[in-house]
CSV table of C-alpha atoms in Angstrom, one decimal:
chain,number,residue,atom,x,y,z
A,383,UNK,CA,81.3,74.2,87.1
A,384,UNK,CA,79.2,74.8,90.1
A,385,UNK,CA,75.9,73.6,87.9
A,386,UNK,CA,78.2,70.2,88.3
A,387,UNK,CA,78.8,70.3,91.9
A,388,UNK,CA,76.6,72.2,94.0
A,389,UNK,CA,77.7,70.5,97.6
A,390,UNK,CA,79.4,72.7,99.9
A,391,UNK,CA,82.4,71.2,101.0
A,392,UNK,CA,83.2,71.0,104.7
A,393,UNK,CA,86.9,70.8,106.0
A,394,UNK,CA,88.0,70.1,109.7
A,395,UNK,CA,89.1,73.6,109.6
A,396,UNK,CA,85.3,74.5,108.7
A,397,UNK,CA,83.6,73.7,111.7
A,398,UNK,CA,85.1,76.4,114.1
A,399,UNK,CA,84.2,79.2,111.3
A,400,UNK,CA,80.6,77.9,111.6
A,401,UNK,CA,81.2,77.9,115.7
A,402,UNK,CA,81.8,81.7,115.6
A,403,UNK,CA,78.5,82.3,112.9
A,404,UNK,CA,76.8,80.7,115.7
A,405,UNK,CA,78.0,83.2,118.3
A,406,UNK,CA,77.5,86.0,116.5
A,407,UNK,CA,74.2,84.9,115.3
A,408,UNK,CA,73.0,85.0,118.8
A,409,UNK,CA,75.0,88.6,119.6
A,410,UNK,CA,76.7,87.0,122.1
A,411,UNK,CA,80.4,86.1,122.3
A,412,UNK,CA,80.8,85.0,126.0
A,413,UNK,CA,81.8,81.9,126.3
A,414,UNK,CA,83.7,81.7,123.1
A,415,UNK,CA,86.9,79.9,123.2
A,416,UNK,CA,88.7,82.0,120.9
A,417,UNK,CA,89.5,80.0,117.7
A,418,UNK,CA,88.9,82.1,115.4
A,419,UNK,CA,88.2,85.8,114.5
A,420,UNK,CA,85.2,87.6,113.5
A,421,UNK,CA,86.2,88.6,109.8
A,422,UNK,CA,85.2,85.8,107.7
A,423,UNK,CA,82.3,83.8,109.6
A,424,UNK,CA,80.4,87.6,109.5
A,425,UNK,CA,80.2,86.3,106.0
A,426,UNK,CA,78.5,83.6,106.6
A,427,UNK,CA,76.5,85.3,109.4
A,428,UNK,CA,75.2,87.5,106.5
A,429,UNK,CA,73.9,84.1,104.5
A,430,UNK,CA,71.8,83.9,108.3
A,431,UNK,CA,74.1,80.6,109.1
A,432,UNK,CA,73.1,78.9,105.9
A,433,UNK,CA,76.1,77.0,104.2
A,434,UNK,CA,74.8,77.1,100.5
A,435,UNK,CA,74.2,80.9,100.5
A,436,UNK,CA,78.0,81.3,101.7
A,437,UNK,CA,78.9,79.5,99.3
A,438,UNK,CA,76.9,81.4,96.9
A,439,UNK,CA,78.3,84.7,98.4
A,440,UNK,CA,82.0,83.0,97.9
A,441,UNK,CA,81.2,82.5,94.1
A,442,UNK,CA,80.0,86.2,93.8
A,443,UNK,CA,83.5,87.4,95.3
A,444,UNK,CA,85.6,85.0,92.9
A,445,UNK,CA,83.5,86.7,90.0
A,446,UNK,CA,84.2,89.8,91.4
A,447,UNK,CA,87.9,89.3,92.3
A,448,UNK,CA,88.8,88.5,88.3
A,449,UNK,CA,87.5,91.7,87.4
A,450,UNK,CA,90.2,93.5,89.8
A,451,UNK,CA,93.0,90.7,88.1
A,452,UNK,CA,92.0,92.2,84.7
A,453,UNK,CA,92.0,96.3,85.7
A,454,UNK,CA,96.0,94.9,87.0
A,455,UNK,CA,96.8,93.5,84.1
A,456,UNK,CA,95.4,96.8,82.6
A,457,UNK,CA,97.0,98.8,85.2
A,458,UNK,CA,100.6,96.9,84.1
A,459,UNK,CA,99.9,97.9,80.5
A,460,UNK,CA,98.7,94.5,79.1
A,461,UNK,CA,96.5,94.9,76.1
A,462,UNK,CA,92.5,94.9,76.7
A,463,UNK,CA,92.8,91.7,74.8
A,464,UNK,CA,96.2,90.4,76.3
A,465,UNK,CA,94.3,91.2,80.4
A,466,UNK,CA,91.4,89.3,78.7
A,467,UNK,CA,92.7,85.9,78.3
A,468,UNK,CA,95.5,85.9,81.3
A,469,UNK,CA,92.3,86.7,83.5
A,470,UNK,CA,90.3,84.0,82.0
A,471,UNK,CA,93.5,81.3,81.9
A,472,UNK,CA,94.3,81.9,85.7
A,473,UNK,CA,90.8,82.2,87.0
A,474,UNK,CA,90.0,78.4,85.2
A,475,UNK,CA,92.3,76.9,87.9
A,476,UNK,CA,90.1,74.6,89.6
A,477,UNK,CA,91.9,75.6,93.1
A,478,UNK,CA,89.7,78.5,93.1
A,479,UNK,CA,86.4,76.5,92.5
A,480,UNK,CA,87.7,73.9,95.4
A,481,UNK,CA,88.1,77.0,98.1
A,482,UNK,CA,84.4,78.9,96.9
A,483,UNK,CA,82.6,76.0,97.6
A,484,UNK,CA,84.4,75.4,100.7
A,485,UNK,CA,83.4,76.7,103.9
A,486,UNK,CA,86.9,78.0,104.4
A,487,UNK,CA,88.9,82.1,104.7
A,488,UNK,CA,90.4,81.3,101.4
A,489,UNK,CA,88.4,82.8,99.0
A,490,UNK,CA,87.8,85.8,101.2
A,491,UNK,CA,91.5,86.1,101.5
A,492,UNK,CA,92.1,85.9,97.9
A,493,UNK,CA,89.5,88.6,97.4
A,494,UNK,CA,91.0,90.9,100.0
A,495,UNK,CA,94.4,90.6,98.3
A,496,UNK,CA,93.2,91.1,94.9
A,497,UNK,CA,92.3,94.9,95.8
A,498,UNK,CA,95.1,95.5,97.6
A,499,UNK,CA,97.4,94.3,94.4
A,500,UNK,CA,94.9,96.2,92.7
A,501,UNK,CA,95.8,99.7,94.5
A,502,UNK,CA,99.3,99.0,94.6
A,503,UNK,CA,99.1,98.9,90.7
A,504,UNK,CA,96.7,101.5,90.8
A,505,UNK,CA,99.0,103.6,93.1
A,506,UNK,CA,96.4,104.3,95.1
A,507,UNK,CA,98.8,104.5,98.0
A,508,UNK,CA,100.5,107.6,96.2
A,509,UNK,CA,99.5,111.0,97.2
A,510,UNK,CA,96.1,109.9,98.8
A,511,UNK,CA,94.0,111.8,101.1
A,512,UNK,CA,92.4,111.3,104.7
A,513,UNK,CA,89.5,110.3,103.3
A,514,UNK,CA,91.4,107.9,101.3
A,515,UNK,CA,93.8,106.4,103.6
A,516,UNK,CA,90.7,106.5,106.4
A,517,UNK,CA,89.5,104.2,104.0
A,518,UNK,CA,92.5,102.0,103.3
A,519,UNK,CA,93.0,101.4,107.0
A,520,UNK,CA,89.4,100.2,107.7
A,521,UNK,CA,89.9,98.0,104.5
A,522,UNK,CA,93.3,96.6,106.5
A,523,UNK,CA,91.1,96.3,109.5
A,524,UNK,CA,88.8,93.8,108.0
A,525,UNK,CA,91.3,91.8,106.3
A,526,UNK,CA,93.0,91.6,110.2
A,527,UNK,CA,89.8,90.4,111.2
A,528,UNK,CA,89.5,87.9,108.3
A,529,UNK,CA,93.2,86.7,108.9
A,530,UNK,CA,95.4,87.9,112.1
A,531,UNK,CA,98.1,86.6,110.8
A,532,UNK,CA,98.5,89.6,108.0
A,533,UNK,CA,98.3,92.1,110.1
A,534,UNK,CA,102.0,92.8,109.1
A,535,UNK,CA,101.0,94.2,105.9
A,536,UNK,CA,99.9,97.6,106.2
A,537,UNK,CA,103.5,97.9,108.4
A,538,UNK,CA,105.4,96.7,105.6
A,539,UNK,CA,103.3,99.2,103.1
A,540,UNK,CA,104.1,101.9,105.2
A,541,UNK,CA,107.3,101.1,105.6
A,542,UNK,CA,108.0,100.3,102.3
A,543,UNK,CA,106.2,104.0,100.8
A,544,UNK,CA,108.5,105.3,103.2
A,545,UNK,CA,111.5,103.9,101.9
A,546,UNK,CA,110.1,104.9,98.0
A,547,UNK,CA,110.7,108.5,99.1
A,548,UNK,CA,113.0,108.6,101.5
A,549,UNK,CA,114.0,111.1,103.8
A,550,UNK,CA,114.5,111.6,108.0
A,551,UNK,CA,111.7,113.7,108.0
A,552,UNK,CA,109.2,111.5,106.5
A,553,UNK,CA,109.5,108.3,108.6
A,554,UNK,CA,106.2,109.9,110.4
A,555,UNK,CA,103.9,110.9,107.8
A,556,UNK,CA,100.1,110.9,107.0
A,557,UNK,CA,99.9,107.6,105.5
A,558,UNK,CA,100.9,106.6,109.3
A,559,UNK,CA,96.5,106.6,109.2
A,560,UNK,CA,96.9,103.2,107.5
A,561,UNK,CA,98.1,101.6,110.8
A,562,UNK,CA,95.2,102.8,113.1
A,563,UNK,CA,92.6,100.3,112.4
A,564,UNK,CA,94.6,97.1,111.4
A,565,UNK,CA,95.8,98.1,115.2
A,566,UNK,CA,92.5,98.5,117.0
A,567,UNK,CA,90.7,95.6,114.8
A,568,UNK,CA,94.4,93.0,116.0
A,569,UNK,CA,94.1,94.2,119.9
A,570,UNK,CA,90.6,94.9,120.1
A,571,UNK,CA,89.5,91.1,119.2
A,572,UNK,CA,92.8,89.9,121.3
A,573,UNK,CA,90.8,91.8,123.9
A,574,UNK,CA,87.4,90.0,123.3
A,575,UNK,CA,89.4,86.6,123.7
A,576,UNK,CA,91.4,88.2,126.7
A,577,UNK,CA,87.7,88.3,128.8
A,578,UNK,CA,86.3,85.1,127.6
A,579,UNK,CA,89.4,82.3,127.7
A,580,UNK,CA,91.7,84.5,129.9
A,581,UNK,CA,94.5,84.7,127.2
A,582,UNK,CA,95.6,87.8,125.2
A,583,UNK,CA,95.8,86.3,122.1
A,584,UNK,CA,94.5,86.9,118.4
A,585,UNK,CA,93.6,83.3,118.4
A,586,UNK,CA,93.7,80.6,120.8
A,587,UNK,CA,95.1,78.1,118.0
A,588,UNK,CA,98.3,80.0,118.4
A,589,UNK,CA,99.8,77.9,121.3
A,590,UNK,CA,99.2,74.7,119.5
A,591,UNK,CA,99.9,76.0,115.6
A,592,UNK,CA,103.5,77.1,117.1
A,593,UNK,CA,104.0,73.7,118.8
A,594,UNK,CA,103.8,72.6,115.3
A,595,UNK,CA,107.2,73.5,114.8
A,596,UNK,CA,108.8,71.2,117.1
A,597,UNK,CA,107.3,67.6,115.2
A,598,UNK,CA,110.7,66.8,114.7
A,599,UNK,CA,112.6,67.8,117.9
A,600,UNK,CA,110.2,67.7,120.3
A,601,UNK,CA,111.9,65.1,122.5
A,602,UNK,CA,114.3,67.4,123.2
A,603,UNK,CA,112.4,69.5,125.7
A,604,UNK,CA,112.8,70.3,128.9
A,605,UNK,CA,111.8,67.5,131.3
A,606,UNK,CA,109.2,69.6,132.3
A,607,UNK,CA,107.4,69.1,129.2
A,608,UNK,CA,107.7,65.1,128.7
A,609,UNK,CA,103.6,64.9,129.4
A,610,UNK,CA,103.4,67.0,126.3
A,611,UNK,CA,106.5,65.7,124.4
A,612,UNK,CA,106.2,61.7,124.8
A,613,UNK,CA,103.0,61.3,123.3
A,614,UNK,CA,104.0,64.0,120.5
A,615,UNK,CA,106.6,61.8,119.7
A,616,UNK,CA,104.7,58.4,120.0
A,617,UNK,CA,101.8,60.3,117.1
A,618,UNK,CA,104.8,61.3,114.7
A,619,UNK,CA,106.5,58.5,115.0
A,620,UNK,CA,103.1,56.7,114.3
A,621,UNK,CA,102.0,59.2,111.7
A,622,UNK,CA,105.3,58.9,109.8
A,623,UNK,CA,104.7,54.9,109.7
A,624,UNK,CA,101.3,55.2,108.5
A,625,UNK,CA,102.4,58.0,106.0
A,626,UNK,CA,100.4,60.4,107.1
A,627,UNK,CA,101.1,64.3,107.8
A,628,UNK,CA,103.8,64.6,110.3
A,629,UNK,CA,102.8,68.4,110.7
A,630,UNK,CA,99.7,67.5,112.1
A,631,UNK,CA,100.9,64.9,114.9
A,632,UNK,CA,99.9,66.6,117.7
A,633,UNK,CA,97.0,67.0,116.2
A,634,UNK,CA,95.9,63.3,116.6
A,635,UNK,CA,97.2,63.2,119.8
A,636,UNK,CA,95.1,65.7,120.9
A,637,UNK,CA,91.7,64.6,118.5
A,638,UNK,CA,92.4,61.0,120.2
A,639,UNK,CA,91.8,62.6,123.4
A,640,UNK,CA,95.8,61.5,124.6
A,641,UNK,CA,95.6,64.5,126.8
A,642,UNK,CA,91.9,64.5,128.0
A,643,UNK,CA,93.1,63.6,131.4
A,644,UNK,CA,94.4,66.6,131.9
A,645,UNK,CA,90.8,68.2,132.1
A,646,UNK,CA,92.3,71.1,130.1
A,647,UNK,CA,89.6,73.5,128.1
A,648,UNK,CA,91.3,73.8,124.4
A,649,UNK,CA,92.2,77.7,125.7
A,650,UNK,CA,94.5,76.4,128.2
A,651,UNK,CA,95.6,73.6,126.7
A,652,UNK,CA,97.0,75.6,124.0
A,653,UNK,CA,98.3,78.3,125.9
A,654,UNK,CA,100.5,75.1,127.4
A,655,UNK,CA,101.7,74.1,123.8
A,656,UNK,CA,102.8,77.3,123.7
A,657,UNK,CA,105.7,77.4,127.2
A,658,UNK,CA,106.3,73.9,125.7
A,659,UNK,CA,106.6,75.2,121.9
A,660,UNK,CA,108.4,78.3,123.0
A,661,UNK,CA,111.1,76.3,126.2
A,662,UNK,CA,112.0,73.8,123.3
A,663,UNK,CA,112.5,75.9,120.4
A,664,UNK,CA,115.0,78.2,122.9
A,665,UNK,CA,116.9,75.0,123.8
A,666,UNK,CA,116.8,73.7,120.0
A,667,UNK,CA,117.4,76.8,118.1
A,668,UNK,CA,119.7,75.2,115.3
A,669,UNK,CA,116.8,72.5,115.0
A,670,UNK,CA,114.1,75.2,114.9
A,671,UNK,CA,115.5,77.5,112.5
A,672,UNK,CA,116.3,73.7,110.2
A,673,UNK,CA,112.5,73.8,110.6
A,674,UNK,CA,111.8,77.0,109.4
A,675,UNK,CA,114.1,77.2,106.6
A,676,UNK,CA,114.1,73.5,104.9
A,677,UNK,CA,110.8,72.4,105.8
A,678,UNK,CA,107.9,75.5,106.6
A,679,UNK,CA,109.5,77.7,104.2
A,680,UNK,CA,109.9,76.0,101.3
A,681,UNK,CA,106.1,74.2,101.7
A,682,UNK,CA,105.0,77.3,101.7
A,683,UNK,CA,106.2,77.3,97.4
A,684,UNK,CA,103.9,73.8,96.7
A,685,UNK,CA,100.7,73.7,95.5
A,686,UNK,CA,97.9,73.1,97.9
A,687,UNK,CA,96.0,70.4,97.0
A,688,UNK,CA,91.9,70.9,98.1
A,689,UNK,CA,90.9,68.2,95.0
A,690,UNK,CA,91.1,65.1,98.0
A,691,UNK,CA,88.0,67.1,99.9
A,692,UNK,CA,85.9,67.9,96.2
A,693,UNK,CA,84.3,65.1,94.9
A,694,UNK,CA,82.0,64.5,92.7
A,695,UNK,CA,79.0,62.3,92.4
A,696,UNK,CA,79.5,61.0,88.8
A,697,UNK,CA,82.9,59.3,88.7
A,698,UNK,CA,83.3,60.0,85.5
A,699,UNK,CA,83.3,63.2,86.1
A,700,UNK,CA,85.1,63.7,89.2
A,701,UNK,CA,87.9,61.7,86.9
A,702,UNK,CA,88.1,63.4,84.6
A,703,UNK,CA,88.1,67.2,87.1
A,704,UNK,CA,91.1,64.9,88.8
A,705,UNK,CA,92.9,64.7,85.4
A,706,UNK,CA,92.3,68.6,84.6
A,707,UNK,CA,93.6,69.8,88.4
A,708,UNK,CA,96.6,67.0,87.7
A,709,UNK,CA,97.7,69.0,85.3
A,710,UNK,CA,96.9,72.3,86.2
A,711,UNK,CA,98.8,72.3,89.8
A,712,UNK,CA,101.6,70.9,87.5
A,713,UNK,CA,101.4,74.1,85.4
A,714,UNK,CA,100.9,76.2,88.8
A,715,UNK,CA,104.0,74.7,90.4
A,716,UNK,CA,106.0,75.9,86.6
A,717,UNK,CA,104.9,79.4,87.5
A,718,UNK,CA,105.7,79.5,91.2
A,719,UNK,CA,108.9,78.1,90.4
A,720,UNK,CA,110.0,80.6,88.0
A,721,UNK,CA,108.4,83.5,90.0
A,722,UNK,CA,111.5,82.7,92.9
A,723,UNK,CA,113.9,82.9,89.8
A,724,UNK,CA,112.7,86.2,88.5
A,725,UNK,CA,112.3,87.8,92.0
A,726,UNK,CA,115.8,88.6,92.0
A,727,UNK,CA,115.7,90.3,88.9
A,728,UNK,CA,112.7,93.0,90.2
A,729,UNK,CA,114.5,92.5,93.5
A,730,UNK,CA,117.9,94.0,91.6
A,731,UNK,CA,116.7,96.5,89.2
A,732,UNK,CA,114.9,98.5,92.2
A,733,UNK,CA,118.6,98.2,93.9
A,734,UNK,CA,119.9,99.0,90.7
A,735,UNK,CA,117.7,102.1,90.2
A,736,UNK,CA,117.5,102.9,93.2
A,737,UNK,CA,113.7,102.8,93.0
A,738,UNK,CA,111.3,100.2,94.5
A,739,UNK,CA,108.7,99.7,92.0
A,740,UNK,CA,105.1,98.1,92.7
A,741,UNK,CA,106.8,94.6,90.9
A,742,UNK,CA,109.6,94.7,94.0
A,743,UNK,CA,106.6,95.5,96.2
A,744,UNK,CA,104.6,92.5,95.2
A,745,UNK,CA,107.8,90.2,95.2
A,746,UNK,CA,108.7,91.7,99.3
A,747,UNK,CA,105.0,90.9,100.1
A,748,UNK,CA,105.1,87.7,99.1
A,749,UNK,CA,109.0,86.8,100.6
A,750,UNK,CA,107.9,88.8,103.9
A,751,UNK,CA,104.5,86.3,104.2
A,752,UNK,CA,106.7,83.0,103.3
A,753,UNK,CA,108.8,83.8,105.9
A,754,UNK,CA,106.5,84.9,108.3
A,755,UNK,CA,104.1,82.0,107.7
A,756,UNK,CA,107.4,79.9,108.3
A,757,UNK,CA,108.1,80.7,111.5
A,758,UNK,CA,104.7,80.8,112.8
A,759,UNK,CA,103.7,77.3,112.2
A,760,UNK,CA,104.2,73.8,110.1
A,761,UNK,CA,101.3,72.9,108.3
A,762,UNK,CA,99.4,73.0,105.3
A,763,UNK,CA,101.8,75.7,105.0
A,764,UNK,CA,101.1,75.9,101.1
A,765,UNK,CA,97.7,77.2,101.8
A,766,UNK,CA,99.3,80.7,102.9
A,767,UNK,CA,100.4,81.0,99.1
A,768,UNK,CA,97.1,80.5,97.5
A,769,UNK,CA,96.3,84.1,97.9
A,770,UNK,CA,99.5,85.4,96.5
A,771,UNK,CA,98.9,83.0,93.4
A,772,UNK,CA,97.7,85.2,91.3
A,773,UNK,CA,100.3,88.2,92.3
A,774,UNK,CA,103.1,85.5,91.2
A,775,UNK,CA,101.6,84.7,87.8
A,776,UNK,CA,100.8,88.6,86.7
A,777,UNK,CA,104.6,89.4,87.4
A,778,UNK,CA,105.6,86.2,85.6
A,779,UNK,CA,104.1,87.2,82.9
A,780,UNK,CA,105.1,90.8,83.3
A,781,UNK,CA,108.6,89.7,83.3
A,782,UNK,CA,108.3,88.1,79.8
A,783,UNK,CA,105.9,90.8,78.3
A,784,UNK,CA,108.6,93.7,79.6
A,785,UNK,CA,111.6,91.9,79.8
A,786,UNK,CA,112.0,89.0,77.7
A,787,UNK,CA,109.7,89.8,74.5
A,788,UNK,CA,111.2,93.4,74.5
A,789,UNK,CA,114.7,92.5,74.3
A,790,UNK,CA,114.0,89.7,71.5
A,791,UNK,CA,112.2,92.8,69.6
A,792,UNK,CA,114.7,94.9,70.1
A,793,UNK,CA,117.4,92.8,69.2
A,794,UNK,CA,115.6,91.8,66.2
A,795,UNK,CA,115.4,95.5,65.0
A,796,UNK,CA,119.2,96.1,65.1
């Protein structure tokens, strides 16, 4: 595929990676407004700021991520040849090809999760030493750095290992080690932005990505608010005429330079989306948690859709890559669907037993980040699932190998 297409694909989410690889190209971060964190434009700092070599680095990775998919699949007891095709059938979705030449965390992401699924099926979290869990916390530092928003994991690992064994004495134990970097790598780069935009913040999108949430109440602030609120309104009500993404109203508002009067830097504008995000979504609960539940949440469970930003120069062939991904995201959306179906079931055979198993695991992490995800923000929320793709297919499958295939063997014995 990428001897057919060998453009790098830039995003508007794109340029403020490449704004950080500038920053740290020059080993010097003052000055920086705080968009983003350090994790995944060091990548591209390592490719000495050039696009295509990212890219190329981002191919490397998604070669390198299959391999860990198919020690999983061995890991669940798949046969060699059984982990051999799955691996090959879901690494040929085209959604991975769209994100590795993409200047975008994505593929990063992906690969991050990929070992972590990996040493959850590995139970490399069981019994491990210092050394070992030094090592898993500087691995959950990095991906912090690559994506603030999962700092919550190695919590819920803890937590979760915690509750595997459980026992008063044992809410403090060694794997506690896990937590020390994730920490120092979320407040340490909170501090970085704290001395150049004056905010505290992992990211100064977060004011503005929270104001997301109020699209559709947000003429119910407080008064206080209506220089923020009106024009809000006037660019959803606009966007929803020209059907175009509602989520992203403020969005235009804000690129049409509605608010440049106020001579805010982006820092401080945001930090204002946030009083406004946070004043309206106290006075609007009901509509907020509407929000979260029947709109963020269950976007999060779509397919994203990168195929609009890939094309291709032959038309003929960027047809017939349109007709391939058609179908593909069709089969995608099959799997996610019936991965919410059998949740339950790993969710009630760990109740059942009494024993939560690395399938309940994977099914938590992925309920625990389409929640979280959910209340954060509204917006391209499917993108947060791409990484947990994979994770969603394996236990699919799992589910039929163990559960579905046994008892039809079983039943056709007797």
């Amino acid at each position: 595929m990428a001897l057919l297409y060998l453009k790098v694909t830039k995003v508007p989410d794109s340029w403020s990676f490449m704004t950080l690889n500038e920053y740290l190209l020059s080993f010097d971060l003052e000055g920086y407004n705080g968009e983003r964190s350090p994790g995944y434009p060091l990548l591209i700092t390592l490719g000495l700021g050039t696009m295509k070599l990212t890219v190329v680095y981002q191919l490397i990775l998604g070669i390198l991520t299959t391999l860990f998919w198919y020690d999983t699949l061995i890991a669940f007891k798949f046969s060699q040849k059984h982990s051999f095709w799955i691996t090959i059938f879901i690494s040929s979705f085209l959604c991975h090809f769209f994100f590795e030449t993409s200047i975008l965390v994505e593929t990063v992401t992906l690969f991050f999760i990929s070992i972590l699924f990996w040493m959850l099926a590995k139970n490399h979290f069981e019994n491990s030493n210092g050394l070992v869990l030094s090592g898993l916390s500087l691995f959950f530092g990095y991906l912090v750095l690559i994506k603030p928003f999962f700092v919550f994991l190695p919590f819920l690992i803890y937590g979760l290992y915690v509750l595997k064994s459980f026992s008063w004495k044992t809410i403090i134990n060694k794997k506690i080690v896990i937590l020390i970097f994730p920490v120092l790598a979320y407040f340490g780069w909170s501090y970085v932005n704290k001395l150049n935009t004056n905010y505290f913040v992992s990211t100064t999108f977060l004011g503005l990505n929270t104001s997301q949430n109020c699209v559709y109440f947000a003429e119910k602030s407080p008064s206080e608010f209506d220089w923020i609120s009106k024009p809000y309104v006037a660019y959803r009500e606009k966007a929803i005429k020209e059907n175009k993404d509602v989520s992203m109203a403020i969005w235009y508002a804000y690129n049409d330079s509605v608010f440049k009067k106020y001579h805010l830097p982006f820092p401080d504008f945001s930090n204002e989306l946030g009083k406004f995000a946070k004043a309206t979504i106290q006075k609007n609960k009901s509509d907020y948690l509407f929000q979260v539940f029947n709109r963020s949440f269950l976007d999060f469970w779509k397919v994203y859709d990168m195929k609009p930003y890939v094309t291709f120069d032959n038309s003929l062939v960027d047809s017939v890559i349109t007709q391939i991904w058609t179908i593909q995201k069709n089969i995608l959306q099959i799997f996610k669907l019936f991965f919410i179906l059998i949740a339950t079931y790993y969710l009630y055979e760990s109740l059942r037993n009494r024993r939560i198993s690395i399938e309940a695991i994977g099914v938590i992490i992925i309920f625990v980040t389409a929640l979280l995800q959910a209340f954060v923000t509204y917006g391209t929320n499917a993108k947060y699932s791409y990484p947990l793709e994979f994770i969603m297919i394996i236990l699919v499958l799992l589910y039929f190998k163990n559960v579905v295939i046994s008892n039809t063997l079983n039943t056709s014995a007797q």
